[in-house]
């Protein structure tokens, strides 16, 4: 199990971070790399009359959560356990908390109620269903709720603490980092936004429309602080609201992503020639050799890149599997990519072109060029690469 420092943090009068920093977790969902670990941020709001716990922690950390709550309140006397989102990294310990606090209720939305009963066997009579008209008065602390469906599960709600103007949006505006600091500005806003972009790409990008709706709702609240349930807390909400506005509204940059894998250098030579040609045209290029790249960073580029160029040789009548992966990601993450191109090579029979076309079928992505070479690339293929650079330059004029 991870290192577990026992501290808590007061983020406002009688509002405490009581979460867990999971420093050595290296993978989320068996898929997402966590180079900086992650945190499960639970928050305790202690009113004059009642106490609420907002979100809980990942399975295995229940006792840590309880010990941290004890520093500020009696866990057996918690009145409300608020479940913004039913994924176990925030909701699993809810059942444990209800078993300790016999009179506590789980507070969630209508869909959250279904999820709590299905995933965690929470009895119906222990659940209070809230909507945007609901308020929980804790005594000098008032909690309201914002409907935020599909961010990133259907049942998601946000909790808003009126007096302190703190928003608790669970995964939304989150990031994966577990080092010693708590606030975005402590790590530096630039690094924090970059990590939030990585998180957005991996988790929220497929849900841009509900995300844009939620961002507009949050802007109307006039929040002073955004306290997600992973990673940094935003003391200046505009630092994260501004990029989230861009990312959810598909604001693109004049940028090209080249993601390639090469076996004997043919694909790589074409990828590098295209890179050089685009850079000479003044176009920003992010290029990833997929054999030594964090796939999360490739996903991050997809947030605001209109053109992706996939490079990969034919292997056994299909695309090299390492090149297939980012192509699948584009589709599964519903990236806002507008145009794609393929650089590929083969020795005796092709197959990569059909494989990539099949992988992108059903998307609105337009394939604007293919350069396929038998054996190593020579002058005719490099001329085709230059022509592809011209086509990309033309397409990017719209951004
Ligand atoms: Fe961090 Fe969707 O749970």
Coordinates of C-alpha atoms and ligand atoms in Angstrom, one line a residue:
X1 CA 0.0 0.0 0.0
X2 CA 1.1 3.5 -0.6
X3 CA 2.8 5.9 1.8
X4 CA 0.0 7.5 3.9
X5 CA 0.9 10.7 5.6
X6 CA -1.7 11.4 8.2
X7 CA -2.2 15.1 7.8
X8 CA -5.3 17.0 6.9
X9 CA -5.7 20.5 5.5
X10 CA -8.1 23.3 6.3
X11 CA -9.2 24.8 3.0
X12 CA -11.7 27.2 4.6
X13 CA -13.1 27.7 8.1
X14 CA -14.3 24.3 9.2
X15 CA -13.8 22.8 5.8
X16 CA -11.0 20.1 5.7
X17 CA -9.3 18.0 3.1
X18 CA -9.3 14.5 4.6
X19 CA -8.2 12.6 1.5
X20 CA -5.4 10.3 0.6
X21 CA -2.4 10.8 -1.5
X22 CA -1.6 7.5 -3.3
X23 CA 2.0 8.3 -4.2
X24 CA 2.9 4.9 -5.7
X25 CA -0.1 4.1 -7.8
X26 CA 1.1 3.7 -11.3
X27 CA -2.0 2.8 -13.3
X28 CA -5.7 3.8 -13.3
X29 CA -8.4 1.6 -14.8
X30 CA -5.6 -0.8 -15.8
X31 CA -4.9 1.6 -18.6
X32 CA -4.0 5.2 -17.7
X33 CA -0.4 5.8 -16.7
X34 CA 0.0 7.7 -13.4
X35 CA 3.6 9.0 -13.5
X36 CA 2.9 11.3 -10.4
X37 CA 0.5 8.9 -8.6
X38 CA -2.9 10.3 -7.7
X39 CA -5.0 11.5 -4.8
X40 CA -8.5 10.8 -3.6
X41 CA -9.7 14.1 -2.2
X42 CA -12.4 13.7 0.4
X43 CA -13.7 16.9 2.2
X44 CA -15.3 17.3 5.6
X45 CA -17.6 20.2 6.1
X46 CA -18.3 20.8 9.8
X47 CA -21.4 23.0 10.4
X48 CA -22.7 24.3 13.8
X49 CA -25.4 21.6 13.7
X50 CA -24.4 18.9 11.2
X51 CA -21.4 17.4 9.5
X52 CA -21.0 16.3 5.9
X53 CA -18.4 14.3 4.2
X54 CA -18.0 15.0 0.5
X55 CA -16.8 12.0 -1.5
X56 CA -14.7 9.3 0.1
X57 CA -11.6 7.3 -0.9
X58 CA -10.3 4.4 -2.9
X59 CA -10.8 0.8 -1.6
X60 CA -8.1 0.0 0.9
X61 CA -7.9 3.4 2.5
X62 CA -11.1 3.4 4.6
X63 CA -9.2 3.4 7.9
X64 CA -7.0 6.3 6.8
X65 CA -10.1 8.3 6.0
X66 CA -11.6 7.6 9.4
X67 CA -8.5 8.6 11.2
X68 CA -8.3 11.9 9.4
X69 CA -12.0 12.6 10.0
X70 CA -11.3 12.0 13.7
X71 CA -9.0 15.0 13.8
X72 CA -12.0 17.3 13.2
X73 CA -15.2 15.4 14.1
X74 CA -16.6 12.1 15.4
X75 CA -17.0 9.8 12.4
X76 CA -19.9 8.2 14.1
X77 CA -21.7 11.5 14.2
X78 CA -21.4 12.4 10.5
X79 CA -24.9 13.3 9.2
X80 CA -24.3 13.2 5.4
X81 CA -22.0 11.3 3.1
X82 CA -22.3 13.0 -0.2
X83 CA -21.7 10.9 -3.3
X84 CA -21.0 13.2 -6.2
X85 CA -20.0 10.2 -8.4
X86 CA -20.3 6.4 -8.0
X87 CA -16.9 5.3 -9.2
X88 CA -15.3 3.3 -6.4
X89 CA -12.2 5.6 -6.1
X90 CA -14.6 8.1 -4.5
X91 CA -17.6 6.1 -3.5
X92 CA -16.4 2.8 -2.2
X93 CA -15.8 3.9 1.4
X94 CA -19.3 5.4 1.6
X95 CA -20.7 2.1 2.8
X96 CA -18.0 1.9 5.5
X97 CA -18.8 5.4 6.6
X98 CA -22.5 4.6 6.8
X99 CA -21.7 1.5 8.9
X100 CA -19.8 3.7 11.4
X101 CA -22.3 6.6 11.4
X102 CA -25.6 4.8 12.0
X103 CA -27.8 7.8 11.4
X104 CA -26.0 9.2 8.4
X105 CA -27.6 9.3 5.0
X106 CA -26.0 9.0 1.7
X107 CA -26.8 12.1 -0.4
X108 CA -26.8 11.8 -4.2
X109 CA -28.8 12.4 -7.3
X110 CA -31.6 10.1 -8.7
X111 CA -29.2 8.2 -10.9
X112 CA -26.6 8.1 -8.0
X113 CA -29.2 6.4 -5.9
X114 CA -29.6 3.6 -8.4
X115 CA -25.8 3.3 -8.7
X116 CA -25.3 3.3 -4.9
X117 CA -27.8 0.4 -4.5
X118 CA -26.4 -1.5 -7.4
X119 CA -22.6 -1.2 -6.7
X120 CA -22.5 -0.9 -3.0
X121 CA -25.8 -2.4 -1.7
X122 CA -26.7 0.8 0.2
X123 CA -30.2 0.3 1.6
X124 CA -32.8 2.6 0.0
X125 CA -33.8 4.1 3.4
X126 CA -30.3 5.3 3.9
X127 CA -30.3 7.5 0.7
X128 CA -31.4 11.1 0.3
X129 CA -32.0 12.1 -3.4
X130 CA -31.1 15.7 -4.2
X131 CA -31.5 17.9 -7.3
X132 CA -30.7 21.5 -8.2
X133 CA -33.5 22.8 -5.9
X134 CA -32.2 21.0 -2.8
X135 CA -30.2 22.5 0.0
X136 CA -28.6 20.9 3.0
X137 CA -28.3 23.3 6.0
X138 CA -25.4 22.3 8.3
X139 CA -25.5 25.4 10.4
X140 CA -23.6 28.3 8.9
X141 CA -22.7 26.0 6.0
X142 CA -25.2 25.4 3.2
X143 CA -24.7 22.8 0.5
X144 CA -26.3 23.0 -2.9
X145 CA -26.1 20.6 -5.8
X146 CA -25.5 20.9 -9.5
X147 CA -26.6 18.3 -12.0
X148 CA -23.6 17.4 -14.1
X149 CA -24.5 14.2 -15.9
X150 CA -21.9 12.2 -17.9
X151 CA -18.9 13.8 -16.3
X152 CA -17.9 11.2 -16.7
X153 CA -20.6 8.7 -15.6
X154 CA -24.3 9.4 -15.9
X155 CA -25.0 10.0 -12.2
X156 CA -22.5 12.8 -11.6
X157 CA -23.4 15.8 -9.5
X158 CA -21.3 18.6 -8.1
X159 CA -21.6 20.0 -4.6
X160 CA -21.4 23.7 -3.8
X161 CA -20.7 25.2 -0.4
X162 CA -22.5 28.6 -0.6
X163 CA -20.9 30.5 2.3
X164 CA -17.3 29.8 1.3
X165 CA -18.2 29.6 -2.5
X166 CA -16.3 26.3 -2.9
X167 CA -17.2 23.9 -5.6
X168 CA -16.6 20.2 -5.2
X169 CA -16.9 18.8 -8.7
X170 CA -15.4 15.3 -8.1
X171 CA -13.5 14.2 -11.2
X172 CA -14.3 17.3 -13.3
X173 CA -11.3 19.8 -13.2
X174 CA -9.3 17.0 -11.7
X175 CA -5.7 15.9 -12.2
X176 CA -3.5 13.0 -11.2
X177 CA -0.7 14.2 -8.8
X178 CA 0.1 13.1 -5.3
X179 CA 3.2 15.1 -4.2
X180 CA 3.4 17.2 -1.1
X181 CA 1.5 20.3 -2.2
X182 CA -2.3 20.8 -2.4
X183 CA -3.0 23.9 -4.5
X184 CA -2.4 24.4 -8.2
X185 CA -0.4 27.6 -7.6
X186 CA 2.0 25.7 -5.3
X187 CA 3.0 23.4 -8.1
X188 CA 2.8 26.3 -10.5
X189 CA -0.4 27.0 -12.5
X190 CA 1.3 26.0 -15.8
X191 CA 2.2 22.5 -14.6
X192 CA -1.1 22.1 -12.9
X193 CA -3.1 23.0 -16.1
X194 CA -0.9 20.7 -18.1
X195 CA -1.7 17.8 -15.7
X196 CA -5.4 18.7 -15.8
X197 CA -5.2 18.6 -19.6
X198 CA -3.8 15.1 -19.5
X199 CA -6.6 14.1 -17.1
X200 CA -9.2 15.9 -19.3
X201 CA -7.9 14.0 -22.4
X202 CA -8.1 10.6 -20.7
X203 CA -11.4 11.0 -18.8
X204 CA -13.5 14.0 -19.9
X205 CA -12.7 14.5 -23.6
X206 CA -15.5 12.1 -24.9
X207 CA -18.0 14.2 -22.9
X208 CA -17.2 17.7 -24.3
X209 CA -20.9 18.8 -24.7
X210 CA -22.0 18.0 -21.1
X211 CA -18.6 19.4 -20.1
X212 CA -19.3 22.7 -21.8
X213 CA -22.7 22.9 -20.2
X214 CA -21.2 22.3 -16.8
X215 CA -18.5 24.9 -17.3
X216 CA -21.2 27.5 -18.0
X217 CA -23.1 26.5 -14.9
X218 CA -20.0 26.9 -12.8
X219 CA -19.2 30.3 -14.2
X220 CA -22.6 31.5 -13.1
X221 CA -22.0 30.4 -9.5
X222 CA -19.1 32.9 -8.9
X223 CA -17.0 30.3 -7.2
X224 CA -13.9 31.3 -5.2
X225 CA -12.3 27.9 -5.1
X226 CA -12.6 24.6 -7.0
X227 CA -11.8 21.5 -5.0
X228 CA -11.9 18.4 -7.2
X229 CA -11.5 14.8 -5.9
X230 CA -8.2 14.2 -7.7
X231 CA -5.1 16.3 -7.7
X232 CA -4.8 20.0 -7.1
X233 CA -7.2 22.5 -5.7
X234 CA -7.8 25.6 -7.7
X235 CA -7.6 28.8 -5.5
X236 CA -8.1 30.9 -8.6
X237 CA -10.9 29.2 -10.5
X238 CA -10.2 31.1 -13.7
X239 CA -6.9 29.3 -14.0
X240 CA -8.8 26.1 -14.8
X241 CA -12.2 27.5 -16.1
X242 CA -10.5 29.2 -19.0
X243 CA -8.8 26.1 -20.5
X244 CA -11.8 24.0 -19.7
X245 CA -13.9 26.4 -21.7
X246 CA -11.5 25.9 -24.7
X247 CA -11.2 22.2 -24.4
X248 CA -14.9 21.5 -24.1
X249 CA -15.6 23.8 -27.0
X250 CA -13.0 22.2 -29.3
X251 CA -10.9 25.3 -29.7
X252 CA -8.1 24.0 -31.9
X253 CA -4.5 25.1 -32.4
X254 CA -2.6 25.2 -35.7
X255 CA -0.9 22.0 -34.7
X256 CA -0.1 18.5 -36.1
X257 CA 0.3 15.3 -34.1
X258 CA 2.6 12.7 -35.6
X259 CA 2.4 9.4 -33.8
X260 CA 4.5 6.6 -35.4
X261 CA 6.2 3.3 -34.9
X262 CA 8.9 2.0 -37.2
X263 CA 10.5 -1.5 -37.6
X264 CA 13.4 -0.9 -39.9
X265 CA 13.3 2.9 -40.3
X266 CA 11.2 3.4 -43.5
X267 CA 8.1 4.8 -41.7
X268 CA 10.4 6.8 -39.4
X269 CA 12.2 8.5 -42.3
X270 CA 8.9 9.6 -43.8
X271 CA 7.6 10.8 -40.3
X272 CA 10.8 12.8 -39.8
X273 CA 10.6 14.3 -43.3
X274 CA 7.0 15.4 -42.7
X275 CA 8.0 16.8 -39.4
X276 CA 10.8 18.9 -40.9
X277 CA 8.6 20.1 -43.8
X278 CA 5.8 21.2 -41.5
X279 CA 8.2 23.0 -39.1
X280 CA 9.7 24.8 -42.1
X281 CA 6.2 26.1 -42.8
X282 CA 6.0 27.4 -39.3
X283 CA 3.5 24.8 -38.1
X284 CA 3.7 23.4 -34.6
X285 CA 4.3 19.7 -34.6
X286 CA 4.2 17.2 -31.7
X287 CA 5.9 14.0 -32.7
X288 CA 5.9 10.8 -30.7
X289 CA 7.8 7.6 -31.3
X290 CA 5.2 5.3 -29.8
X291 CA 7.8 2.7 -28.7
X292 CA 9.0 5.1 -25.9
X293 CA 6.0 7.5 -25.4
X294 CA 3.4 7.7 -22.6
X295 CA 0.2 7.1 -24.5
X296 CA -1.5 9.6 -22.1
X297 CA 0.6 12.4 -23.6
X298 CA -0.5 11.4 -27.1
X299 CA -4.1 11.6 -25.8
X300 CA -3.4 15.0 -24.4
X301 CA -2.3 16.3 -27.8
X302 CA -5.7 15.2 -29.2
X303 CA -7.5 17.8 -27.1
X304 CA -6.6 20.7 -29.4
X305 CA -4.9 19.2 -32.5
X306 CA -7.0 19.1 -35.7
X307 CA -4.6 16.9 -37.7
X308 CA -3.2 13.5 -36.7
X309 CA -0.6 11.6 -38.8
X310 CA -0.3 8.0 -37.9
X311 CA 2.9 6.2 -39.0
X312 CA 3.2 2.5 -38.9
X313 CA 4.3 -0.4 -41.2
X314 CA 2.1 -3.2 -42.4
X315 CA 2.5 -6.2 -40.2
X316 CA 0.9 -9.5 -41.3
X317 CA -1.6 -7.7 -43.5
X318 CA -2.6 -5.2 -40.9
X319 CA -1.3 -2.0 -39.2
X320 CA 1.5 -2.5 -36.7
X321 CA -0.4 -3.0 -33.4
X322 CA 1.5 -0.2 -31.7
X323 CA 0.3 2.3 -34.3
X324 CA -3.3 0.8 -34.1
X325 CA -3.5 1.9 -30.4
X326 CA -3.5 5.7 -30.9
X327 CA -5.8 5.3 -33.9
X328 CA -8.2 3.4 -31.7
X329 CA -7.8 6.1 -29.0
X330 CA -8.8 8.9 -31.4
X331 CA -12.1 7.0 -32.0
X332 CA -12.8 5.8 -28.5
X333 CA -12.0 9.1 -26.8
X334 CA -14.1 10.8 -29.5
X335 CA -11.3 13.2 -30.1
X336 CA -12.1 16.4 -31.9
X337 CA -9.6 15.5 -34.7
X338 CA -10.7 16.7 -38.1
X339 CA -8.1 15.2 -40.4
X340 CA -5.9 12.2 -40.5
X341 CA -3.1 10.9 -42.7
X342 CA -1.1 7.7 -42.8
X343 CA 2.6 7.1 -43.5
X344 CA 3.2 3.4 -44.0
X345 CA 5.5 0.9 -45.5
X346 CA 5.4 -2.7 -46.5
X347 CA 7.7 -5.4 -47.8
X348 CA 5.5 -7.7 -49.9
X349 CA 1.8 -7.2 -49.2
X350 CA 0.0 -4.1 -47.8
X351 CA -2.9 -4.0 -45.4
X352 CA -2.1 -1.1 -43.1
X353 CA -4.2 1.4 -45.2
X354 CA -7.4 -0.7 -44.9
X355 CA -6.7 -1.4 -41.2
X356 CA -6.5 2.3 -40.4
X357 CA -9.6 3.1 -42.5
X358 CA -11.5 0.4 -40.7
X359 CA -10.3 1.7 -37.3
X360 CA -11.5 5.2 -38.1
X361 CA -14.8 4.1 -39.7
X362 CA -17.8 5.8 -38.1
X363 CA -15.9 8.9 -37.2
X364 CA -16.2 12.2 -39.1
X365 CA -12.4 12.3 -39.6
X366 CA -11.4 13.0 -43.2
X367 CA -8.4 11.1 -44.4
X368 CA -6.4 13.7 -46.3
X369 CA -3.4 11.6 -47.4
X370 CA -1.6 8.3 -47.5
X371 CA 2.0 7.7 -48.3
X372 CA 2.7 4.0 -48.8
X373 CA 6.1 2.7 -49.8
X374 CA 7.3 -0.8 -50.7
X375 CA 10.7 -1.1 -49.0
X376 CA 12.6 2.1 -48.0
X377 CA 11.3 5.5 -49.1
X378 CA 13.0 7.2 -52.1
X379 CA 12.6 10.4 -54.0
X380 CA 9.0 9.7 -55.2
X381 CA 7.8 8.9 -51.7
X382 CA 9.5 12.0 -50.2
X383 CA 7.8 14.1 -52.8
X384 CA 4.5 12.6 -51.7
X385 CA 5.4 13.5 -48.1
X386 CA 6.1 17.1 -49.2
X387 CA 2.7 17.2 -51.0
X388 CA 1.1 15.9 -47.8
X389 CA 2.7 18.8 -45.9
X390 CA 1.2 21.2 -48.4
X391 CA -2.2 19.7 -47.9
X392 CA -1.9 19.9 -44.1
X393 CA -0.8 23.5 -44.4
X394 CA -3.9 24.3 -46.4
X395 CA -6.3 22.5 -44.0
X396 CA -4.8 24.3 -41.0
X397 CA -5.7 27.7 -42.5
X398 CA -9.2 27.2 -41.0
X399 CA -7.8 27.1 -37.5
Ligands
LIG1 FE1 -12.1 9.5 -10.0 FE2 -14.5 8.6 -12.1 O1 -13.5 8.5 -10.6

